[in-house]
Short mmCIF file of C-alpha atoms in Angstrom, two decimals:
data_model
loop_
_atom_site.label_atom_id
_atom_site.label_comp_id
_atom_site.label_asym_id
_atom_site.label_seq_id
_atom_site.Cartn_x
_atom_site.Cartn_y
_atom_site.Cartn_z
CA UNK H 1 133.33 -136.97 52.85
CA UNK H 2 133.10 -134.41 50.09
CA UNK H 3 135.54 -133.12 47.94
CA UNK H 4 135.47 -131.02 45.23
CA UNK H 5 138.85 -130.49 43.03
CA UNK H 6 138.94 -129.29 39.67
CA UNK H 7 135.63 -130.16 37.57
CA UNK H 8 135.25 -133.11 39.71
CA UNK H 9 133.19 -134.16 43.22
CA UNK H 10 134.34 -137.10 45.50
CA UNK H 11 131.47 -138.60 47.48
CA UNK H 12 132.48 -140.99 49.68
CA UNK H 13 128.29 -141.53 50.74
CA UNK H 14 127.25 -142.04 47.74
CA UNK H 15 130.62 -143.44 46.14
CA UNK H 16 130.35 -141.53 43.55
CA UNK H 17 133.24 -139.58 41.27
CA UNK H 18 131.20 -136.37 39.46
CA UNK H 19 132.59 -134.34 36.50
CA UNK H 20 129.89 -131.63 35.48
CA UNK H 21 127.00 -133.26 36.45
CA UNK H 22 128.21 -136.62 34.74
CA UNK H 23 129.40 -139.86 36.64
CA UNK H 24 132.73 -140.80 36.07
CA UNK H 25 132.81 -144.85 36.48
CA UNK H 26 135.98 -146.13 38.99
CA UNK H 27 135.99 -149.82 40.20
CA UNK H 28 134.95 -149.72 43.83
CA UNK H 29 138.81 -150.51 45.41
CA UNK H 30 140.10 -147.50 42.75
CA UNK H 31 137.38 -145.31 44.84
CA UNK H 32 138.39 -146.61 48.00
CA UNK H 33 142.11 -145.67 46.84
CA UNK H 34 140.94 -142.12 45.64
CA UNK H 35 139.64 -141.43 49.27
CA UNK H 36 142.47 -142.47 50.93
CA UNK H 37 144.47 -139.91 49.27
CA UNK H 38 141.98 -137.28 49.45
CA UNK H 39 141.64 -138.02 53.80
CA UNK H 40 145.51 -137.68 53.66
CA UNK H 41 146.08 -134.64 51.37
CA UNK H 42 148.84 -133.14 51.27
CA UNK H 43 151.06 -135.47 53.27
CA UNK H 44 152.77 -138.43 51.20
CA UNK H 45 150.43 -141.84 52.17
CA UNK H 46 153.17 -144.90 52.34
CA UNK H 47 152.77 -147.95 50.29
CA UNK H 48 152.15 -150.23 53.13
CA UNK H 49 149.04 -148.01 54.44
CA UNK H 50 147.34 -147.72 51.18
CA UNK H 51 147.84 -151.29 50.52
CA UNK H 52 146.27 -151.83 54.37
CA UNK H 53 143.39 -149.96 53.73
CA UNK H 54 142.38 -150.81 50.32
CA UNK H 55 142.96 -154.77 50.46
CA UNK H 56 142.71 -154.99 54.67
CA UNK H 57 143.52 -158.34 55.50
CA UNK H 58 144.67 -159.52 52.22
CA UNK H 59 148.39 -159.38 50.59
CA UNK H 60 148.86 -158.21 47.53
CA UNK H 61 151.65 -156.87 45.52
CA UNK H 62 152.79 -152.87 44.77
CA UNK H 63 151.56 -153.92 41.20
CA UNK H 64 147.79 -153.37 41.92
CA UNK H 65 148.55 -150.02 43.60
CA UNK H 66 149.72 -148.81 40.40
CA UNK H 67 146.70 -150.47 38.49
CA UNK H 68 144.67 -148.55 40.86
CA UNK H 69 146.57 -145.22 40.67
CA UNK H 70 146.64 -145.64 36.50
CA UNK H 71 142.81 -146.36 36.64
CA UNK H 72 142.46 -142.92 38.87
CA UNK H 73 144.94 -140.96 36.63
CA UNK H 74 143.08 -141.76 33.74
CA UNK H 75 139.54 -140.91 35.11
CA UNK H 76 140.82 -137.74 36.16
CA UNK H 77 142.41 -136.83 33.21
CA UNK H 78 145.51 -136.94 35.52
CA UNK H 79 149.40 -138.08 34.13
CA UNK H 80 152.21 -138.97 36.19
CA UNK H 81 153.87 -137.16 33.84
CA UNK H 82 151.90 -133.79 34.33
CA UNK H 83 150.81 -134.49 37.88
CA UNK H 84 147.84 -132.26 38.40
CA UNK H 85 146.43 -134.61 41.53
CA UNK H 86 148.20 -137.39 41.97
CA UNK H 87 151.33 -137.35 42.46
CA UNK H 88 154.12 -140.20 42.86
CA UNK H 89 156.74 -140.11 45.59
CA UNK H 90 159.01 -142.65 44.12
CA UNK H 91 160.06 -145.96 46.21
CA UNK H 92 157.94 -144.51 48.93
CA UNK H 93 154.32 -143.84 48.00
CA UNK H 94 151.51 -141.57 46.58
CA UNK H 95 149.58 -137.89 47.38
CA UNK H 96 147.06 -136.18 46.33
CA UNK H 97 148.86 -132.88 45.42
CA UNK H 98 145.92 -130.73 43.86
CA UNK H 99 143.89 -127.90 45.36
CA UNK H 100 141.12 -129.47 47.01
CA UNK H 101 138.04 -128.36 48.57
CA UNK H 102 136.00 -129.77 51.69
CA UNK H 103 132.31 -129.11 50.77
CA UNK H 104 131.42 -131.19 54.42
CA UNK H 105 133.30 -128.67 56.26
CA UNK H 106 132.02 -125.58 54.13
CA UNK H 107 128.59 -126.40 55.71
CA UNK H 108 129.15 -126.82 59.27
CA UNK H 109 130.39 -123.39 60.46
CA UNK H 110 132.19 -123.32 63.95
CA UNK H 111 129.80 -123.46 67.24
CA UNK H 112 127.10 -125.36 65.43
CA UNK H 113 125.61 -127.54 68.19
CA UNK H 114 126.97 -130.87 68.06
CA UNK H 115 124.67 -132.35 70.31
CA UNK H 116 122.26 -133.10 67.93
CA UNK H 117 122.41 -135.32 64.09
CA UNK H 118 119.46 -135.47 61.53
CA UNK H 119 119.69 -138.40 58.50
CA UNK H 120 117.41 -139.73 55.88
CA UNK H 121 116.66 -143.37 55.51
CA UNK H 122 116.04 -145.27 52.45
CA UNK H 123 116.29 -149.07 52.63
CA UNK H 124 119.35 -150.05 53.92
CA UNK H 125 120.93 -146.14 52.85
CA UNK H 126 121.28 -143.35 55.26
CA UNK H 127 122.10 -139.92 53.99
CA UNK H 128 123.25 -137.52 56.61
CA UNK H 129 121.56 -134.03 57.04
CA UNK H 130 124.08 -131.24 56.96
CA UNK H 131 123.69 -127.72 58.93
CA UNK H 132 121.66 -125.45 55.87
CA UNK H 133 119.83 -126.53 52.59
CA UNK H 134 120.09 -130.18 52.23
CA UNK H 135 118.79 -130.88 48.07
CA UNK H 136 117.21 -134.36 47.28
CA UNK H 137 116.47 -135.02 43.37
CA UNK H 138 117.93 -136.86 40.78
CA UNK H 139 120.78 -134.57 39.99
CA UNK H 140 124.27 -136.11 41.19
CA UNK H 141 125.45 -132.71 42.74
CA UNK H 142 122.73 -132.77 44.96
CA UNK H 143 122.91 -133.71 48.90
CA UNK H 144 120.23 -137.05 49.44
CA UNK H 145 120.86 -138.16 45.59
CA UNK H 146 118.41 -140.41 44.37
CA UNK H 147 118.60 -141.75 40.93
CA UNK H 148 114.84 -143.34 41.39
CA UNK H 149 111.58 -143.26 39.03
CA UNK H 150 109.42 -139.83 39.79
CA UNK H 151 111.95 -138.50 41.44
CA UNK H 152 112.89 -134.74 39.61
CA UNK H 153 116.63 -133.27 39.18
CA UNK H 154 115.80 -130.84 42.20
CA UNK H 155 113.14 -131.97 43.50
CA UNK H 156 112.65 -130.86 47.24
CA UNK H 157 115.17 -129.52 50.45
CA UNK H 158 115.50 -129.80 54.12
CA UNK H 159 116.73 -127.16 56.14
CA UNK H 160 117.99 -127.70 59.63
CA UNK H 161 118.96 -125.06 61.86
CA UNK H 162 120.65 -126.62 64.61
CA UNK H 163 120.84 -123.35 66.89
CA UNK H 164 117.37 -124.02 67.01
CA UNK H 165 116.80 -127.41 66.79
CA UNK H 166 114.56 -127.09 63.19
CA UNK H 167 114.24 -129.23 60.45
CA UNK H 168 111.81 -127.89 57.56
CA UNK H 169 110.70 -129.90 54.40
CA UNK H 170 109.82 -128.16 51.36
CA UNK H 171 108.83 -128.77 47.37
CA UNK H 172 110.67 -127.00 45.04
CA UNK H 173 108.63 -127.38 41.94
CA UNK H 174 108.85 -130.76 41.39
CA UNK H 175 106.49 -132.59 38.82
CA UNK H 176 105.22 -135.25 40.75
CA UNK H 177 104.99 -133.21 44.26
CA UNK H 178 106.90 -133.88 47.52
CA UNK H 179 104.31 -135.95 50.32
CA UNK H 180 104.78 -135.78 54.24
CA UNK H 181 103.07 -138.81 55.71
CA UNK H 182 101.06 -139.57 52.31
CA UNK H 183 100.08 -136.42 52.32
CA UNK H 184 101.01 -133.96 49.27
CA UNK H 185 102.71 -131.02 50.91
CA UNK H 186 102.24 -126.94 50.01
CA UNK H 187 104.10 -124.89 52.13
CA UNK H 188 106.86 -125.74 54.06
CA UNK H 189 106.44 -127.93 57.03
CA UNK H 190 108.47 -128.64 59.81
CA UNK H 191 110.07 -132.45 60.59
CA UNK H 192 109.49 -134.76 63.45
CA UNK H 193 111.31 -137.70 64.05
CA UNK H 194 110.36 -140.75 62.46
CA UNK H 195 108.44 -138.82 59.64
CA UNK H 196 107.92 -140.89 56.16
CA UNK H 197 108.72 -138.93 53.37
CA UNK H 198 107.81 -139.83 49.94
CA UNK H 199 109.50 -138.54 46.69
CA UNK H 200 108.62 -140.04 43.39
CA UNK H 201 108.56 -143.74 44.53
CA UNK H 202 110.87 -143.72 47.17
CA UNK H 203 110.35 -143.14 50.80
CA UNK H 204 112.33 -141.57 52.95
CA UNK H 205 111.84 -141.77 57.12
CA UNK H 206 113.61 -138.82 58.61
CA UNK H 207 115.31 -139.25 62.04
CA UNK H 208 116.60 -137.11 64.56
CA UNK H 209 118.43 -137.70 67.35
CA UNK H 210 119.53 -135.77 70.49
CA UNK H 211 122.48 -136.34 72.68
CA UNK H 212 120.19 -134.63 75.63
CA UNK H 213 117.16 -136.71 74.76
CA UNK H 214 117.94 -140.16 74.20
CA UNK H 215 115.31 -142.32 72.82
CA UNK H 216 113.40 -144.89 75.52
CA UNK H 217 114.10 -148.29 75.70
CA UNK H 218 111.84 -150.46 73.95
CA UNK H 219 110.15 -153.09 76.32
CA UNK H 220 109.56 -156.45 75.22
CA UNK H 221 105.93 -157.36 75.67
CA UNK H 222 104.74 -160.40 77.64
CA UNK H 223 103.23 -162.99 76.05
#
């Protein structure tokens, strides 16, 4: 999920809470909190779910709620006096009450083929290709963020066009160049699955997967 309200950009991949191009710092179940509300938006999210989903299996009291909620406010620059996003239904729960944008939706336009998904992998990360220009650098507003040595604040895209089934790879400028199985790329180039992609010092290995082609079944070998 992606949201952008106000100045600010919820990223539930990356967990991250931007304010113009600066990271705003939450404690992880304050972020989990934040989501909640945004997946909810506009409707009134009771006590009891919130509590559910933020401490599942665990009982706590209404008082952390509000510890969350005041830790939110704050970040925000949010009061529940001058409720700009949050805002309090009283004896019943909270809702996120601002104008609110979904960035995930903005980029996958009806009839795109859903037959079809295209991620990133970097250790034990996955960042999930979106129809269009998908950004990687070091600059949090971008797509596949990576806040890693080498890596520049726009450093390369991938496009996919899933009418047609592409997925290019291309440099944009960076200082340290873009490589495409160890190999510095020029032009753009298009992806295969299980490509290794290498910006800065990370590596990414690009996958692709097709609801019409699924992948064979490894075999076990004899010994």
């Amino acid at each position: 999920m992606r949201v952008r309200f106000g100045h600010f950009i919820v990223d539930s991949g990356t967990r991250t809470l931007i304010s113009e191009d600066r990271e705003i710092p939450l404690s992880p179940k304050a972020f989990d909190l934040l989501c909640v509300l945004l997946e909810g938006r506009p409707n009134v999210v009771p006590k009891a779910v919130l509590l559910a989903r933020v401490w599942p299996a665990t009982h706590v009291v209404d008082a952390n709620l509000n510890v969350l909620i005041g830790e939110i406010r704050r970040a925000i620059s949010d009061t529940a006096q001058r409720s700009l996003f949050i805002r309090t239904a009283h004896g019943i729960g909270f809702a996120f009450c601002g104008e609110a944008l979904d960035l995930d939706r903005q980029r996958h336009p009806e009839g795109l083929d859903e037959s079809a998904r295209y991620w990133l992998v970097w250790n034990d990360r996955t960042f999930v290709l979106a129809e269009g220009n998908n950004v990687i650098g070091r600059d949090p507003k971008c797509e596949v963020w990576l806040d890693a040595s080498g890596v520049s604040r726009r450093h390369a895209k991938i496009s996919v066009n899933g009418r047609t089934r592409t997925v290019a790879l291309e440099d944009m400028n960076s200082t340290n160049g873009t490589f495409l199985q160890r190999s510095r790329i020029v032009d753009r180039v298009d992806l295969s699955d299980g490509d290794l992609i290498k910006i800065g010092e990370v590596e990414l290995r690009f996958r692709a997967w097709f609801a019409d082609k699924p992948r064979p079944t490894e075999r076990i070998a004899r010994l």
